[in-house]
XYZ file of C-alpha atoms in Angstrom:
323
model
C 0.843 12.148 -24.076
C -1.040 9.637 -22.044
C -5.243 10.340 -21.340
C -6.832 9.262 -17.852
C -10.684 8.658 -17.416
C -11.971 8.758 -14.301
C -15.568 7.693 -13.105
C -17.560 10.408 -11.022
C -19.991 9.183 -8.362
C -21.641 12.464 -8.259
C -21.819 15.547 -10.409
C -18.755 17.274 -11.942
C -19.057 20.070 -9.862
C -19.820 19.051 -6.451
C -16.787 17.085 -6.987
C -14.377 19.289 -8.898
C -11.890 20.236 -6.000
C -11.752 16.929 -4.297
C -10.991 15.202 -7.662
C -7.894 18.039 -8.129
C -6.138 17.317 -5.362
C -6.927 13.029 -5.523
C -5.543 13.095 -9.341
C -1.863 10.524 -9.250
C 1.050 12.397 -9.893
C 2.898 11.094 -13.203
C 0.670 8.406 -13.378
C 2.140 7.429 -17.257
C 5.784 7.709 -15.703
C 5.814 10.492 -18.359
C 8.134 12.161 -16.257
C 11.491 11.725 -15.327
C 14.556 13.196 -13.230
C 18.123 12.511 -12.212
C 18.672 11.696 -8.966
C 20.477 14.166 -7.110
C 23.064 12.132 -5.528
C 23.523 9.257 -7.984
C 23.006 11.763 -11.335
C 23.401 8.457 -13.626
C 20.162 7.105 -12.184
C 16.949 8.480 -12.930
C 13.517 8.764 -10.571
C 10.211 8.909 -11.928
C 9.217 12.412 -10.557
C 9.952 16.082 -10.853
C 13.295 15.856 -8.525
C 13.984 15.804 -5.026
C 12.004 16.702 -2.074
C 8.697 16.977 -4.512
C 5.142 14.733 -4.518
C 5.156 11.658 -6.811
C 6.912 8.748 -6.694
C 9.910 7.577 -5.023
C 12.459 4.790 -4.639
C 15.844 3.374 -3.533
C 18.443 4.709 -6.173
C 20.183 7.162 -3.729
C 21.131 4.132 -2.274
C 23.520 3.738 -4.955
C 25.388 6.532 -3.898
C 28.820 5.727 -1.809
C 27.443 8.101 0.838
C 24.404 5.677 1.009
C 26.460 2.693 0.798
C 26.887 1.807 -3.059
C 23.429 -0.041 -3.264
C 22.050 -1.357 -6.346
C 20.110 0.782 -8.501
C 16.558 -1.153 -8.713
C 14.437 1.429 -10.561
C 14.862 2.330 -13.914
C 13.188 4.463 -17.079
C 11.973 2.016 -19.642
C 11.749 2.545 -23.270
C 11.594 -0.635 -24.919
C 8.581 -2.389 -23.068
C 6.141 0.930 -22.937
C 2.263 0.393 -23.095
C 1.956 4.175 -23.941
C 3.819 7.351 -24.404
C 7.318 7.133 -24.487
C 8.008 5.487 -20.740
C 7.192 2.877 -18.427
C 9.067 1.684 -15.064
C 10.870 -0.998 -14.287
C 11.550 -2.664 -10.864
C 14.033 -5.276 -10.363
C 14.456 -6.839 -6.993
C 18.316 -6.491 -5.981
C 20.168 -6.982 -2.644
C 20.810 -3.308 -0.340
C 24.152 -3.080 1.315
C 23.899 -2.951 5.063
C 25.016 0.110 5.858
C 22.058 1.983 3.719
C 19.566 -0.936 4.927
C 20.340 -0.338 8.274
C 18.964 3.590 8.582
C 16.168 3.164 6.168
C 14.496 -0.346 6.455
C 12.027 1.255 8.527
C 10.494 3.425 5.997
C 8.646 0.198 5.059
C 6.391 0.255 8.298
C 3.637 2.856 6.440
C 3.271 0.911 3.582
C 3.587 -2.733 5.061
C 3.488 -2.682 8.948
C 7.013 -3.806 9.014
C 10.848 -2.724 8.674
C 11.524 -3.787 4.580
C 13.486 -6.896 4.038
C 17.030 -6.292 2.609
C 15.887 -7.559 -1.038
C 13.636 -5.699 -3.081
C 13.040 -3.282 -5.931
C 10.358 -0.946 -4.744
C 8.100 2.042 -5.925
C 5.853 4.048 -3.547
C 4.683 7.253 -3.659
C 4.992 10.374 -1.221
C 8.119 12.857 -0.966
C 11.304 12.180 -0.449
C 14.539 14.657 0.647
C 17.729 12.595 -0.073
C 19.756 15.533 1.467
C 17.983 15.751 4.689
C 16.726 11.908 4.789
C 13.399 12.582 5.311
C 10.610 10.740 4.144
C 6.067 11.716 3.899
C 4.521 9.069 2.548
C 1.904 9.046 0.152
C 0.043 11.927 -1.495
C -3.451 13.419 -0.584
C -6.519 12.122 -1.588
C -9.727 13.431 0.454
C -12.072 11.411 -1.660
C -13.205 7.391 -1.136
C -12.237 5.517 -4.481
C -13.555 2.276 -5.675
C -10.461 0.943 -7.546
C -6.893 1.420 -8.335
C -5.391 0.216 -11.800
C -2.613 0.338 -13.261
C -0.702 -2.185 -16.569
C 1.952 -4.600 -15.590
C 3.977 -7.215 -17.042
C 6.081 -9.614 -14.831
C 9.596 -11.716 -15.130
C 9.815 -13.586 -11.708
C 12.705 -15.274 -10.385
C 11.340 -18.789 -9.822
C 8.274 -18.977 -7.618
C 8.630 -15.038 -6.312
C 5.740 -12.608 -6.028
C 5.393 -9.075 -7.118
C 3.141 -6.785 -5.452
C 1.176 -3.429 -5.541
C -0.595 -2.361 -2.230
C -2.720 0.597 -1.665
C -4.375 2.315 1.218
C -6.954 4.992 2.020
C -5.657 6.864 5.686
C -7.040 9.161 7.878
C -4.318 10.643 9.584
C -2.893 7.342 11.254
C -6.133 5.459 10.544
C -6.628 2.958 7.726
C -9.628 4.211 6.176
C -9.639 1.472 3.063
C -6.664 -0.832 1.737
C -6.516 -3.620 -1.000
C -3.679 -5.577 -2.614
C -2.699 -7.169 -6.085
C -0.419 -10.256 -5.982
C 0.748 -12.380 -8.733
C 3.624 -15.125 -9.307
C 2.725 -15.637 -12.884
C 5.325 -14.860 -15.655
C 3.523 -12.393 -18.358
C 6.284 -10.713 -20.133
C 6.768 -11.760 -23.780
C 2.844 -11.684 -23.545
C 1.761 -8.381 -23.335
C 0.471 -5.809 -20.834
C -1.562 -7.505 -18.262
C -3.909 -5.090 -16.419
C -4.569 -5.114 -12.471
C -7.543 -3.939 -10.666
C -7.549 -3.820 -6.759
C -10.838 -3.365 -5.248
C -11.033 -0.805 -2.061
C -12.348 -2.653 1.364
C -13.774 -0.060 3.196
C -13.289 -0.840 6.857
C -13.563 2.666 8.651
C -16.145 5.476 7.985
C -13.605 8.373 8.380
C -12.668 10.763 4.963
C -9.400 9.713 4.055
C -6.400 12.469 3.371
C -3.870 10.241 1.866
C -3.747 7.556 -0.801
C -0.657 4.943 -0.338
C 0.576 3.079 -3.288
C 3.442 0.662 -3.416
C 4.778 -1.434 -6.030
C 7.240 -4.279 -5.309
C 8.686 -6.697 -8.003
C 9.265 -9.243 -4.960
C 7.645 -10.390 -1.877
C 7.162 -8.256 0.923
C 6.574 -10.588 3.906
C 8.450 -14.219 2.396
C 11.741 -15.417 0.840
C 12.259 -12.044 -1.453
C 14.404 -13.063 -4.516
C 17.165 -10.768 -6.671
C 16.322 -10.568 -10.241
C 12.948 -10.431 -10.489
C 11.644 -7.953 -13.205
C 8.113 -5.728 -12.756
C 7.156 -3.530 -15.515
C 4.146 -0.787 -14.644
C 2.509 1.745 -16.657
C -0.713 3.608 -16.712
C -1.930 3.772 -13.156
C -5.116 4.879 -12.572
C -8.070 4.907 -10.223
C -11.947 4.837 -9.803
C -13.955 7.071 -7.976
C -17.155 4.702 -6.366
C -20.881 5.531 -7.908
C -21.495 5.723 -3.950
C -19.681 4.311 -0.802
C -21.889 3.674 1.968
C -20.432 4.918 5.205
C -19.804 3.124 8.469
C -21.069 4.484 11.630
C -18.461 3.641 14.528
C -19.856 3.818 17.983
C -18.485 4.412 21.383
C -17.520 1.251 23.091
C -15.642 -0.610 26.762
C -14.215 -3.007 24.249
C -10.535 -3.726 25.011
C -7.792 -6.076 23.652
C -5.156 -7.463 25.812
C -2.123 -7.608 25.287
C -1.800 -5.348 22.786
C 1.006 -5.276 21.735
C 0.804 -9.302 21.146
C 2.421 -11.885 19.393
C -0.969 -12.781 18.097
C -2.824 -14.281 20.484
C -5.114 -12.042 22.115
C -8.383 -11.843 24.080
C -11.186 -9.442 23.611
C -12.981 -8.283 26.655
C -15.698 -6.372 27.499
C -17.987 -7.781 24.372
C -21.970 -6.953 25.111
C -22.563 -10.463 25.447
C -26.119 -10.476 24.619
C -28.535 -13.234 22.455
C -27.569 -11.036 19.457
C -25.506 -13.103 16.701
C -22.142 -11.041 16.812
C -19.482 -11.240 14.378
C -15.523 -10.150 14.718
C -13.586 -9.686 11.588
C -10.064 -8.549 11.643
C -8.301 -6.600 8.507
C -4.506 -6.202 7.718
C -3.279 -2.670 6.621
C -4.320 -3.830 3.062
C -8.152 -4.494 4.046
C -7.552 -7.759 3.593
C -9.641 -9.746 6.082
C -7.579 -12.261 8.026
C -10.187 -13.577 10.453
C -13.633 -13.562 11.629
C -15.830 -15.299 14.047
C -19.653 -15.622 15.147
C -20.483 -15.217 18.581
C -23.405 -14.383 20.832
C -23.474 -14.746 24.978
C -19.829 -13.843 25.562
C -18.263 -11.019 27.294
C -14.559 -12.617 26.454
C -13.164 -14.238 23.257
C -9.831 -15.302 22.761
C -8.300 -15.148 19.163
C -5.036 -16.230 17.588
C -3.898 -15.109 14.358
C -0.371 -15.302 15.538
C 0.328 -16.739 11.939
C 0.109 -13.518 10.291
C 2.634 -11.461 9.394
C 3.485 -8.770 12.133
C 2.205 -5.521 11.740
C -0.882 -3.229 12.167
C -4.317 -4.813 12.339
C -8.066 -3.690 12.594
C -10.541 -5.549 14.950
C -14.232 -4.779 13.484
C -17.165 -5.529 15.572
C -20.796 -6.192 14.349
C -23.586 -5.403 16.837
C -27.146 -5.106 15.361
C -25.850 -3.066 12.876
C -23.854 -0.674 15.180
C -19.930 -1.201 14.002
C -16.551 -0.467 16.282
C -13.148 -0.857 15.296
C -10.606 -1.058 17.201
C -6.171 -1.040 16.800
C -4.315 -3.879 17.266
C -0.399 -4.579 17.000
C 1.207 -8.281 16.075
C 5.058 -7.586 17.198
């Protein structure tokens, strides 16, 4: 049986039913199921169409198109209790890939590459194909945790990405990313640090785990152990006030090169940072005396970004698209 501690920012019982429905599902991998349509593969959740977390083996299925099975129940490389998982990156037949690629786009702002072993959390319905991603969490959290140890396939990169929502609004993200080779030396333990980039109360917590790289050159046969997830609830968040603003961005949709108009254009120092769907900041840029700026970050990957605006302390965000 597997024991989680988690750090209260405020008392016990102000807190008590925000922290019930925040708490991970299975967060030990404790619990396991057969799949429903591939019964020799097993998911690490209580069965289909239920909250916890979810993968590919279906795919493995001839209805599905005889994919790979990518995520297994591991017994012999277990930090605790009786189970961890473990991810290895294989190659999806087309005619699965084709339907459900775009699943990816919540987690990673993109359709998923045909090459990956993947965990992520939500519910899943096999018989209906339907897919809700991620699980509710109406509560700001500092950290997420979890144990890992990696076997990468030359120079690939395993992953775990996280992010706070608000309905369709990133609310917080953060990412873990390592190429290193650990296993044969023991659980290594990950910590990814919440950037806060909206004021709104998140619903929904995403978490996705990926033994290979989600945006470059994926590789078959790399190996990702997890076990023990956690996360950290902050000792206090403070929260950003957005205001009311003519900013706009055009073209939005872009390829990445974009101008922002309608700036106050004042003798104020300004800054402009823009986050990925991770909260990972990408780009940012002083400025006073302008009503126009013109940015290009068409180097990033495509996907869903986050213009922030600083204005004598007054903050606006605003949605941007890089097809």
């Amino acid at each position: 049986m597997k024991t989680k501690f988690f750090i209260l920012s405020v008392s016990a019982l102000a807190l008590i039913t925000s922290i019930a429905n925040a708490q991970l599902i299975n967060p030990g991998f404790e619990t396991w199921t057969n799949d429903i349509l591939v019964p020799a593969a097993m998911n690490p959740n209580s069965g289909n169409d239920t909250y916890g977390w979810c993968d590919y083996n279906f795919f493995n299925s001839p209805l599905a198109g005889n994919s790979p099975i990518t995520v297994t129940r591991c017994t012999d490389t277990v930090r605790t209790g009786n189970y961890s998982v473990r991810l290895e990156s294989k190659v999806y037949t087309p005619t699965s890939w084709n339907i459900y690629k775009y699943w990816g786009i919540p987690f990673i702002g993109h359709e998923y590459n045909d090459t990956l072993g993947i965990l992520f959390n939500g519910k899943l319905n096999v018989t209906n194909q339907t897919f809700i991603p991620g699980t509710a969490c109406p509560q700001n959290l500092a950290q997420f945790k979890f144990y890992y140890q990696y076997r990468p396939n030359g120079n690939d990169t395993a992953e775990c990405r996280v992010a706070l929502m608000s309905g369709d609004s990133l609310v917080a993200g953060g990412a873990f990313k390592t190429s290193t080779a650990t296993a044969g030396s023991g659980w290594q333990e990950a910590v990814i640090d919440f950037t806060y980039i909206s004021g709104l109360t998140p619903d929904t917590l995403y978490v996705l785990f990926s033994s290979t790289s989600l945006d470059y050159s994926p590789r078959s046969g790399s190996v990702l152990w997890i076990d023990d997830a956690s996360f950290v609830f902050p000792t206090g968040v403070e929260q950003i006030l957005e205001e009311e603003s003519n900013v706009t961005i055009f073209p939005n949709p872009s390829n990445g090169a974009f101008s922002i108009r309608n700036l106050q254009g004042n003798n104020n120092q300004q800054i402009i940072e823009i986050y990925n769907l991770l909260g990972e900041k990408v780009y940012y840029a002083f400025y006073k005396d302008k009503s126009m700026l013109d940015v290009d970050i068409s180097s990033s990957s495509r996907g869903i970004y986050f213009v922030k605006f600083f204005d004598e302390g007054k903050i606006n965000i605003e949605r941007i698209v890089i097809q």
